[in-house]
XYZ file of C-alpha atoms in Angstrom:
681
model
C 11.312 -2.216 -13.286
C 9.179 -5.782 -13.629
C 10.469 -8.226 -16.201
C 8.351 -10.844 -14.938
C 7.031 -13.618 -17.564
C 10.342 -14.758 -18.622
C 12.813 -17.814 -19.398
C 15.535 -17.100 -21.799
C 16.131 -13.206 -21.529
C 18.761 -10.933 -23.299
C 20.144 -7.436 -21.634
C 21.497 -5.391 -24.121
C 23.642 -2.014 -22.794
C 26.196 -0.190 -23.671
C 29.950 0.674 -22.448
C 29.532 0.909 -18.189
C 25.806 1.199 -18.371
C 24.807 -1.317 -15.844
C 23.917 -3.848 -18.210
C 26.161 -6.450 -16.547
C 24.748 -5.129 -12.819
C 21.397 -5.503 -13.905
C 21.631 -8.832 -15.570
C 23.354 -10.154 -12.224
C 20.393 -8.484 -10.191
C 17.854 -11.044 -11.972
C 19.280 -14.783 -11.044
C 20.577 -13.000 -6.980
C 17.782 -15.163 -5.465
C 18.379 -18.645 -7.871
C 20.098 -20.707 -5.113
C 22.855 -21.626 -7.888
C 24.059 -19.851 -11.402
C 26.453 -21.187 -13.796
C 28.179 -18.036 -15.182
C 29.651 -18.698 -18.579
C 32.322 -16.006 -19.756
C 33.030 -15.775 -23.084
C 35.811 -12.779 -22.919
C 39.268 -14.030 -23.669
C 42.256 -12.899 -20.788
C 43.822 -11.405 -23.492
C 47.168 -8.948 -23.796
C 48.643 -9.576 -20.007
C 50.650 -6.572 -20.205
C 46.960 -4.547 -20.217
C 46.417 -4.081 -17.197
C 42.805 -2.326 -17.565
C 41.425 -5.004 -19.407
C 42.729 -7.312 -16.801
C 41.415 -4.826 -13.767
C 37.438 -5.014 -15.865
C 38.076 -8.726 -15.812
C 38.611 -8.767 -11.756
C 36.492 -6.228 -11.153
C 33.238 -8.953 -12.373
C 34.388 -11.916 -10.433
C 35.274 -9.728 -7.552
C 30.866 -9.413 -7.633
C 30.162 -13.213 -8.367
C 29.076 -14.915 -4.954
C 31.138 -18.390 -3.624
C 27.882 -20.291 -4.606
C 27.995 -19.456 -8.658
C 29.986 -21.759 -10.818
C 32.174 -20.550 -13.974
C 33.115 -21.996 -17.543
C 34.863 -20.450 -20.329
C 34.321 -20.836 -23.975
C 36.741 -18.247 -25.276
C 38.695 -21.501 -26.704
C 35.524 -22.519 -28.892
C 33.064 -20.347 -29.188
C 31.208 -23.038 -30.457
C 30.803 -24.489 -27.300
C 28.370 -21.290 -25.427
C 25.322 -23.119 -27.654
C 26.222 -26.619 -26.296
C 26.437 -25.189 -22.855
C 23.074 -23.587 -23.703
C 21.150 -26.663 -24.884
C 22.548 -29.201 -21.927
C 21.354 -26.968 -19.159
C 18.565 -28.624 -17.450
C 15.155 -26.776 -16.227
C 16.767 -26.239 -12.605
C 19.909 -25.413 -14.201
C 20.173 -21.078 -14.502
C 22.677 -19.605 -16.641
C 24.197 -15.888 -17.171
C 26.162 -15.610 -20.627
C 28.346 -12.203 -19.990
C 28.911 -11.328 -22.962
C 27.927 -11.384 -26.246
C 30.431 -8.704 -27.318
C 33.398 -11.423 -26.163
C 31.734 -14.098 -28.325
C 31.551 -12.498 -31.134
C 35.070 -11.601 -30.965
C 36.331 -14.825 -30.628
C 34.456 -15.869 -33.202
C 35.953 -13.763 -35.539
C 39.640 -14.132 -34.833
C 41.643 -15.520 -37.193
C 42.702 -18.226 -35.376
C 38.986 -19.915 -36.013
C 38.558 -19.426 -39.339
C 37.974 -19.761 -41.765
C 34.449 -20.460 -40.361
C 30.526 -20.089 -41.115
C 29.726 -16.938 -38.614
C 25.991 -17.245 -39.587
C 25.859 -20.542 -39.211
C 27.568 -20.673 -35.795
C 25.500 -17.576 -34.863
C 21.785 -19.196 -35.736
C 23.252 -22.764 -33.639
C 23.243 -19.953 -30.877
C 20.113 -18.916 -31.308
C 18.416 -21.864 -32.001
C 20.020 -23.252 -28.691
C 18.375 -20.244 -26.997
C 15.110 -20.561 -28.335
C 14.743 -24.530 -27.467
C 17.133 -23.873 -23.849
C 14.824 -25.013 -20.889
C 16.894 -23.508 -18.075
C 16.377 -20.388 -16.936
C 18.923 -17.826 -19.126
C 20.027 -14.613 -18.722
C 22.626 -13.281 -21.888
C 24.624 -9.808 -21.705
C 25.605 -8.286 -24.515
C 26.491 -4.980 -25.474
C 24.541 -2.504 -28.042
C 27.296 -1.208 -30.390
C 24.389 -0.336 -33.293
C 23.841 3.250 -32.242
C 26.810 4.654 -32.475
C 28.444 6.030 -36.037
C 29.878 3.393 -38.774
C 33.456 1.994 -37.839
C 36.225 3.715 -40.207
C 38.566 -0.325 -40.494
C 36.933 -3.430 -41.958
C 37.826 -5.342 -38.857
C 35.434 -2.687 -36.992
C 32.726 -3.274 -39.286
C 33.231 -6.619 -39.567
C 32.291 -6.859 -34.918
C 29.168 -4.137 -35.378
C 27.884 -6.260 -38.096
C 27.891 -9.534 -36.843
C 27.156 -8.259 -33.152
C 24.062 -6.724 -34.321
C 23.453 -10.091 -36.152
C 24.007 -12.101 -33.148
C 21.919 -9.688 -31.259
C 18.568 -9.695 -33.896
C 18.820 -13.238 -33.969
C 18.605 -14.136 -30.123
C 16.631 -11.421 -28.981
C 14.169 -12.782 -31.406
C 14.445 -16.167 -29.851
C 14.844 -14.928 -25.937
C 10.999 -15.029 -23.907
C 11.938 -11.134 -22.918
C 14.977 -8.407 -23.934
C 16.016 -5.148 -21.579
C 17.698 -2.348 -22.546
C 20.167 -0.681 -19.937
C 21.011 2.908 -20.258
C 22.679 4.607 -17.602
C 21.258 2.106 -15.162
C 18.194 2.524 -16.298
C 16.576 -0.583 -17.556
C 13.466 -0.429 -19.784
C 11.560 -3.342 -21.791
C 11.670 -3.617 -25.133
C 10.318 -7.675 -25.300
C 7.472 -8.397 -24.662
C 6.413 -4.621 -25.864
C 4.229 -2.554 -23.421
C 0.381 -3.707 -24.764
C -1.238 -0.972 -26.576
C -4.584 -0.008 -25.619
C -7.216 -1.609 -27.278
C -10.611 -0.060 -28.347
C -13.998 -0.568 -27.071
C -16.786 -1.175 -29.413
C -20.109 0.638 -27.839
C -22.994 -1.258 -27.994
C -26.830 -0.263 -28.706
C -28.902 -1.260 -25.353
C -31.963 -1.817 -27.402
C -31.460 -1.244 -30.605
C -32.068 -3.960 -32.977
C -30.537 -6.557 -34.224
C -27.918 -6.092 -36.545
C -27.237 -2.310 -35.910
C -24.155 -1.908 -36.648
C -21.873 -0.535 -33.391
C -21.054 2.946 -32.846
C -16.947 3.957 -33.755
C -14.198 2.548 -31.564
C -13.843 4.551 -28.335
C -10.364 4.430 -26.495
C -11.727 3.475 -23.022
C -10.416 5.867 -20.381
C -10.503 6.604 -16.958
C -13.418 8.808 -17.511
C -15.871 6.781 -19.231
C -15.038 4.357 -16.604
C -16.194 6.626 -14.054
C -19.158 7.452 -15.741
C -20.017 4.317 -17.382
C -21.919 2.635 -14.231
C -25.345 3.410 -15.560
C -28.015 0.758 -15.194
C -28.574 -1.001 -19.067
C -31.137 -3.237 -20.140
C -30.469 -5.906 -22.703
C -28.200 -7.679 -24.455
C -24.935 -8.234 -22.211
C -26.240 -6.649 -19.033
C -28.888 -9.525 -18.589
C -25.951 -12.105 -18.808
C -24.394 -10.445 -15.860
C -24.507 -12.461 -12.551
C -26.432 -11.084 -9.922
C -24.467 -9.625 -7.132
C -24.246 -10.917 -3.509
C -26.593 -9.836 -0.740
C -24.730 -7.402 1.566
C -25.644 -8.231 5.055
C -25.057 -5.731 8.530
C -24.391 -8.335 11.161
C -25.303 -6.745 14.769
C -23.424 -6.862 17.992
C -24.641 -9.621 20.031
C -26.572 -9.414 23.507
C -25.313 -8.898 26.633
C -25.453 -11.737 28.814
C -27.100 -9.742 31.163
C -29.981 -8.808 28.251
C -33.578 -9.401 27.645
C -34.209 -12.791 27.401
C -37.066 -12.098 24.854
C -33.960 -10.802 22.642
C -31.236 -13.166 23.519
C -32.395 -15.343 20.832
C -33.164 -12.016 17.798
C -31.031 -12.798 14.189
C -27.388 -12.032 14.355
C -27.164 -10.548 10.604
C -29.862 -8.220 8.687
C -29.801 -8.115 5.057
C -29.753 -4.439 4.279
C -31.172 -3.334 1.004
C -29.542 -5.311 -2.226
C -28.832 -2.397 -5.025
C -29.484 -3.055 -8.483
C -27.867 -5.064 -10.912
C -25.504 -2.417 -12.764
C -23.561 -2.891 -15.899
C -20.401 -0.544 -16.222
C -19.458 -1.568 -19.692
C -16.134 -0.697 -18.766
C -12.875 -3.083 -20.424
C -10.260 -3.585 -17.875
C -6.676 -3.637 -19.601
C -2.924 -2.698 -18.796
C -1.941 0.982 -18.653
C -5.407 2.461 -16.994
C -5.214 5.582 -15.508
C -6.790 5.525 -12.494
C -7.328 8.778 -10.236
C -4.040 8.944 -7.273
C -4.907 10.334 -3.200
C -3.733 13.807 -3.220
C -0.491 14.001 -2.853
C -0.501 17.308 -0.722
C -3.167 16.789 2.134
C -1.553 13.447 3.459
C 2.132 14.723 4.084
C -0.002 18.009 5.131
C -2.289 16.031 8.042
C 1.190 14.581 9.299
C 2.342 18.053 10.227
C -0.031 19.449 11.332
C -0.549 16.663 14.306
C 2.686 18.528 15.188
C 0.642 21.441 16.475
C -1.942 19.367 18.342
C -2.655 19.525 21.843
C -0.985 15.799 22.525
C 0.786 14.717 25.761
C 4.256 12.664 24.773
C 5.797 12.158 21.187
C 2.362 12.102 19.702
C 0.551 8.516 17.613
C 3.558 7.154 16.257
C 3.526 4.745 13.778
C -0.794 5.541 13.875
C 0.564 9.562 12.062
C 1.001 6.918 9.013
C -3.435 6.052 9.383
C -3.567 9.539 9.451
C -1.847 10.472 6.406
C -3.078 7.937 4.482
C -6.883 8.577 5.516
C -6.014 12.017 4.671
C -4.568 11.767 0.712
C -7.877 9.372 0.628
C -10.301 11.945 1.844
C -8.113 14.703 -0.076
C -8.437 16.623 3.265
C -6.014 17.928 6.143
C -7.815 16.644 7.905
C -9.325 13.313 7.929
C -12.802 11.569 9.972
C -13.248 8.219 10.526
C -14.495 5.812 8.241
C -17.991 5.278 9.062
C -19.056 3.459 6.592
C -16.867 0.250 6.080
C -17.635 -3.220 4.387
C -16.213 -6.724 4.421
C -15.588 -7.989 0.540
C -15.305 -11.892 1.661
C -14.742 -13.928 -1.260
C -15.368 -17.715 -1.333
C -13.236 -19.979 -3.686
C -11.694 -23.032 -3.503
C -8.363 -24.353 -5.411
C -8.074 -28.147 -6.647
C -5.162 -30.080 -6.683
C -2.316 -30.389 -4.586
C -2.877 -26.265 -3.833
C -5.646 -27.189 -1.282
C -3.573 -30.219 0.193
C -4.355 -30.245 4.066
C -7.221 -28.190 4.100
C -10.488 -29.942 5.462
C -13.140 -30.698 2.670
C -15.938 -28.525 3.181
C -14.327 -25.730 5.484
C -14.197 -23.319 3.075
C -18.312 -23.719 2.865
C -19.311 -23.759 6.026
C -16.905 -20.889 7.378
C -18.687 -19.102 4.649
C -22.458 -20.524 5.752
C -21.133 -19.242 9.208
C -20.438 -16.010 7.893
C -23.551 -15.223 5.998
C -26.000 -16.140 9.886
C -23.505 -13.889 11.284
C -21.597 -16.159 13.124
C -17.783 -17.125 13.546
C -14.941 -14.420 14.252
C -15.074 -12.136 10.554
C -19.240 -11.590 11.089
C -18.543 -10.948 15.111
C -15.574 -8.198 14.361
C -17.997 -6.824 11.883
C -20.502 -6.701 13.957
C -18.459 -4.684 16.478
C -17.077 -2.250 14.359
C -20.719 -1.741 12.747
C -19.674 -2.814 9.502
C -22.033 -4.997 6.656
C -20.719 -7.609 5.191
C -21.152 -8.903 2.050
C -20.147 -12.443 1.286
C -18.935 -13.279 -2.511
C -18.458 -16.604 -4.249
C -15.474 -16.458 -6.557
C -15.241 -19.421 -9.758
C -13.649 -22.587 -8.292
C -10.122 -22.740 -10.250
C -8.712 -25.875 -11.490
C -5.102 -27.628 -10.646
C -2.428 -25.328 -11.274
C -0.347 -27.760 -11.651
C -2.338 -29.933 -14.712
C -3.367 -26.612 -16.040
C -5.349 -23.331 -15.914
C -6.747 -22.022 -13.225
C -9.570 -20.062 -15.496
C -10.500 -19.560 -18.615
C -8.983 -15.962 -20.083
C -13.213 -15.526 -20.553
C -13.512 -16.230 -16.715
C -10.600 -13.910 -15.826
C -12.491 -10.980 -17.680
C -15.389 -12.094 -15.670
C -14.342 -12.245 -12.577
C -12.251 -8.688 -12.780
C -15.365 -7.197 -13.641
C -17.361 -8.689 -10.742
C -14.980 -7.667 -8.399
C -15.145 -3.684 -10.101
C -18.763 -4.217 -9.738
C -18.722 -5.290 -6.109
C -16.757 -2.347 -5.547
C -19.164 0.174 -7.450
C -22.131 -1.079 -5.653
C -20.350 -0.261 -2.180
C -19.419 3.304 -3.439
C -22.798 4.076 -4.651
C -24.000 2.789 -1.089
C -22.216 5.292 0.555
C -19.341 2.663 1.461
C -16.310 4.477 2.888
C -13.835 1.934 3.296
C -13.355 -1.654 1.767
C -11.952 -4.297 4.267
C -11.102 -7.950 1.748
C -10.925 -11.104 3.537
C -10.981 -14.708 1.723
C -11.930 -18.218 2.868
C -11.473 -20.096 0.198
C -9.098 -23.571 0.282
C -6.190 -23.540 -0.931
C -5.736 -19.492 -1.393
C -2.426 -19.668 0.056
C -0.694 -21.383 -2.621
C -2.582 -19.806 -5.397
C -0.820 -16.699 -3.720
C 2.539 -18.146 -3.652
C 2.079 -18.948 -7.318
C 1.408 -15.081 -8.503
C 4.200 -13.820 -6.098
C 6.686 -16.609 -7.634
C 5.454 -15.191 -11.360
C 5.571 -11.845 -10.667
C 8.703 -10.957 -7.752
C 10.648 -14.141 -8.829
C 10.038 -15.711 -5.081
C 10.957 -19.020 -4.670
C 7.290 -21.101 -3.624
C 9.376 -22.447 -0.639
C 10.125 -18.971 1.104
C 6.482 -17.522 0.179
C 4.642 -20.544 1.566
C 3.570 -20.969 5.123
C 3.494 -23.641 7.046
C 0.113 -26.135 6.575
C -2.122 -26.050 10.457
C -4.985 -27.707 10.372
C -8.137 -27.121 11.952
C -6.935 -29.297 14.209
C -3.751 -26.724 15.125
C -1.393 -29.341 14.000
C 1.203 -28.595 11.598
C 1.582 -30.968 8.375
C 4.878 -30.483 6.572
C 3.697 -33.354 3.964
C 0.902 -31.296 3.053
C 3.508 -28.164 2.806
C 5.507 -29.857 0.768
C 2.428 -30.951 -1.798
C 1.931 -27.647 -2.094
C 5.466 -26.495 -3.094
C 5.535 -29.153 -5.711
C 2.449 -28.079 -7.121
C 3.749 -24.141 -7.113
C 7.133 -25.902 -8.648
C 4.878 -27.985 -11.316
C 2.750 -25.054 -12.348
C 5.613 -22.582 -12.790
C 7.463 -25.028 -15.151
C 4.593 -25.775 -17.288
C 4.103 -22.057 -17.768
C 7.476 -21.147 -18.029
C 6.925 -20.146 -21.487
C 3.177 -18.466 -21.018
C 3.260 -14.382 -21.087
C 3.420 -13.445 -17.736
C 0.419 -10.385 -18.993
C -1.873 -9.645 -15.352
C -5.086 -11.576 -17.132
C -2.118 -14.592 -18.135
C -1.335 -14.841 -14.570
C -5.045 -14.929 -13.119
C -6.058 -17.444 -15.534
C -2.669 -20.144 -15.039
C -2.048 -19.597 -11.371
C -4.259 -17.075 -9.585
C -7.649 -18.245 -9.894
C -11.129 -16.851 -9.355
C -10.697 -15.257 -6.044
C -7.569 -13.422 -6.682
C -9.387 -12.181 -10.155
C -12.445 -10.639 -8.424
C -10.014 -9.626 -5.777
C -7.853 -7.882 -8.396
C -11.309 -6.110 -9.790
C -12.241 -4.866 -6.547
C -8.973 -3.054 -6.252
C -9.844 -1.879 -9.816
C -12.876 -0.761 -8.790
C -12.556 0.785 -5.663
C -9.382 3.089 -6.603
C -12.007 4.229 -9.783
C -13.827 5.446 -6.816
C -11.705 6.433 -4.448
C -12.502 4.428 -1.952
C -9.323 3.099 0.412
C -9.022 -0.534 0.951
C -7.473 -2.770 4.001
C -5.782 -6.022 2.850
C -5.177 -8.687 4.994
C -3.581 -11.881 3.807
C -2.474 -13.127 0.576
C -5.184 -13.174 -1.276
C -5.408 -9.085 -1.163
C -1.633 -8.561 -1.329
C -1.978 -11.483 -4.284
C -4.565 -8.858 -5.903
C -2.158 -5.832 -5.693
C 1.055 -7.450 -7.695
C -1.316 -8.817 -10.082
C -2.999 -4.836 -10.283
C 0.304 -3.390 -10.787
C -0.120 -3.829 -14.460
C -3.161 -3.145 -14.730
C -2.940 -0.159 -12.750
C -0.456 0.928 -10.591
C -2.628 3.411 -8.663
C -4.362 1.076 -7.194
C -1.714 0.175 -4.636
C -1.221 3.788 -3.049
C -5.275 2.798 -2.381
C -4.583 0.160 -0.054
C -3.379 0.078 3.546
C -2.050 -3.563 5.185
C -2.669 -2.852 9.021
C -0.133 -6.426 10.248
C 1.718 -9.263 8.300
C 0.242 -11.876 10.148
C 3.709 -13.277 10.451
C 2.983 -14.818 6.762
C 5.747 -14.601 4.222
C 3.877 -13.810 1.111
C 2.568 -10.894 2.767
C 5.981 -10.045 3.673
C 7.576 -9.922 0.641
C 4.316 -8.383 -1.443
C 4.243 -5.536 1.248
C 8.188 -5.072 0.854
C 7.300 -5.065 -3.429
C 3.945 -3.278 -3.335
C 5.432 -0.510 -0.727
C 3.221 -1.169 2.275
C 4.398 -0.490 5.667
C 2.648 -3.029 8.325
C 1.654 -1.174 10.982
C 0.975 -3.651 13.811
C 2.946 -7.295 14.830
C -0.623 -9.577 16.183
C 0.363 -12.551 14.709
C -3.871 -13.375 15.218
C -4.687 -16.475 12.345
C -8.111 -16.040 12.588
C -8.647 -16.069 8.976
C -8.045 -13.589 5.934
C -9.492 -10.118 7.019
C -9.839 -11.000 10.809
C -6.790 -9.328 11.431
C -8.155 -5.944 10.358
C -10.956 -5.208 11.694
C -9.621 -6.588 14.956
C -6.992 -2.978 14.451
C -10.050 -1.067 12.510
C -11.156 0.358 16.641
C -7.404 1.587 17.216
C -7.623 3.220 13.358
C -10.527 5.104 13.807
C -9.306 6.134 17.512
C -6.293 7.937 15.854
C -8.246 9.370 13.421
C -10.790 10.618 15.983
C -8.235 12.329 17.883
C -6.229 13.939 14.838
C -9.522 15.557 14.398
C -10.683 16.548 17.064
C -7.724 17.515 19.632
C -7.154 21.768 19.194
C -4.404 22.809 18.557
C -1.697 23.643 21.386
C -1.516 26.764 23.717
C 1.490 27.661 22.760
C 0.396 27.861 19.182
C -2.722 29.164 19.593
C -2.344 32.276 21.606
C -4.638 31.508 24.082
C -4.993 30.936 28.104
C -6.886 28.321 29.716
C -6.036 30.264 33.168
C -9.335 31.531 35.135
C -9.787 35.810 33.528
C -8.901 37.691 36.344
C -8.804 41.515 36.425
C -6.395 43.743 38.807
C -8.806 46.830 40.557
C -7.548 49.988 39.444
C -6.763 51.914 42.376
C -8.844 55.303 42.884
C -6.358 57.258 43.930
C -3.139 58.154 46.842
C -2.916 56.583 50.253
C -4.501 53.277 52.015
C -7.573 52.102 51.241
C -9.455 50.129 53.803
C -11.793 46.970 52.820
C -13.993 47.462 56.286
C -17.938 46.841 55.030
C -19.820 50.314 55.378
C -16.844 52.066 56.263
C -14.909 55.291 53.616
C -12.178 56.941 54.868
C -11.910 60.427 55.134
C -10.039 62.379 53.794
C -8.053 64.536 56.768
C -8.404 68.682 55.744
C -5.859 69.420 58.361
C -3.609 69.005 60.656
C -5.170 66.821 63.808
C -6.687 63.813 65.174
C -9.742 62.501 63.838
C -12.317 60.134 65.382
C -13.148 56.727 63.750
C -15.682 55.596 66.627
C -19.333 54.280 65.365
C -22.184 55.177 65.923
C -20.814 59.017 67.163
C -22.274 62.284 65.973
C -20.353 65.476 67.177
C -21.855 68.642 67.053
C -20.760 70.730 63.552
C -18.498 73.748 64.083
C -19.962 77.326 63.281
C -16.594 77.637 60.903
C -16.265 75.948 57.221
C -13.727 72.607 56.412
C -14.839 69.137 55.249
C -16.835 66.426 57.046
C -16.184 62.632 57.118
C -17.938 60.064 54.889
C -17.863 56.989 57.290
C -21.622 55.529 57.774
C -23.076 57.158 60.655
C -20.622 59.117 61.857
C -19.472 63.169 60.869
C -15.678 63.981 62.276
C -16.190 67.500 63.991
C -13.520 70.718 62.763
C -12.627 72.187 66.059
C -13.766 75.983 65.937
C -11.299 77.167 68.300
C -8.046 76.415 70.846
C -8.415 73.919 72.981
C -10.180 70.642 73.228
C -13.988 70.340 72.861
C -16.410 67.465 74.026
C -18.117 65.212 71.423
C -20.571 63.598 73.891
C -24.313 65.236 75.333
C -24.078 65.873 79.035
C -20.219 66.868 78.912
C -18.678 69.895 81.051
C -17.510 72.978 78.222
C -14.243 74.320 79.044
C -13.648 77.896 79.110
C -14.184 79.248 75.738
C -16.665 80.610 73.544
C -20.212 79.383 74.236
C -21.893 76.503 72.346
C -25.412 78.531 72.302
């Protein structure tokens, strides 16, 4: 589960519930941890208790240091108060601390005051603090006075510490559940009268659902609708002419603007926990299984099978079609302060102008793929080390603006969106978002700074790391809800990208992610609509550490490893022909003959024999059937006299076999003597 946005956290749980293991996992990424052990050593003859302590000690990494507070329960508050901002403390557990507190050796004492001191130290702590405590309030009231005193004191301690902590988690059977901050309740939406008279009371509140969001895109006039910003123009870059093309057309403009759709006002409220559509759970696996039945040589499509499954799930069919209409959304929004250290002044604006003119790598790749291109101006972001990047009102407007961009694409028949970005400092903002949402260390997710001349600027990298560090320290007590993260750390481009992902999910449009802004938006969108990540495909991580980490958290597996560095969005467009080819093969190849029962060989019919005996294959000749004993002649162009007796005749061409009339041979030709016997006449 996600427990992002905390500086002090209390982990509650029953015996053997897994609360200690969960608490240890929360600080596993910290470079150093001070482990505060509160339990006394116990009876030396109690081997079972000693074994429990040994298991706890064995789990601690060698880099951790240990502190003991069993001798003085008041020392725990002092340790917490003395910890600095760069320290990480793990206290395990408060049950042992209460046991020592109630020990007669430390009485008489004001237990209530001691508990209050501990809660005050937790509330004022500058360190990253995790406390573990057993939850014993769910059991029966103990029958002994000492048992009742223990559960009463521990209950009071848990309540005081929970109130002082930023977050509280209850672990039951190894499953953590967040108790504080509680999940935000769904706010209500007041329906506005589009053209009603001023002062008309609003309609009754209605809870916003996915159905209302999907159907709320009808144009409205007046009121807040006119205040919505106009969506940017959509361009369709054209493929450049070949070198041998007609000189008259060689200078034609690359990009021709397409018709911009009219402005729409969705009237939606983007809120945590939205129920948006999910891809088809059955079509994807069935489409992959279908590949095994196709007439494919070798092992098949390999990793591209995942593309077929993704397209099938998002299209809701087992035979997905290649994406015909693709739109690239290029988000341009700069980040001020240390986030953009090392960036060339005005470089991002020049990239945006290039894209509008149909020039540059992104526009040319879009032209090769027949994709339309839309350059989106996102709100500029302030320096995150000094204050919020945006106001909450700006975040709300940016989210709605991104949603409307997705709505516009869906209404235009777009089947696939590609998220791209070209702002200065986008990598830093994405690293700050990942640090806040995934607990990542800024140096681990910030890639090295490469100047436009191809040189590595380590000084600029250190400035960016310091900016993220200072921003996280500044916001260590701030809420970690999606809007708060976008306002404090993410900035305009990440906020617009988040709105695009949510709007695309609502309209069932898949999205190709390709870079830090896209994956940062994916991380933020989890708290708003967990379904959004299932509509995203990551072709390549580009060798960027932030994208790798976010892909792992979001469950996105990159398909290729091209290591292109042409700007966010370029790698997705470079791999798009490959993805389309895989879908075309999956859709058009026939089923293997062994499974279809068909034979591809030429049809052959065996002749049926006419009867017993051999047959002749010579032309114009039929072998006569013999009528009786004696030889027959087969010479052509010969006709013998027909005898007076009855008998069969031959069937050969121009030939009749005579039947002997009596004993002795006869002649078969004219002017030949006749041997003694009956006269011929």
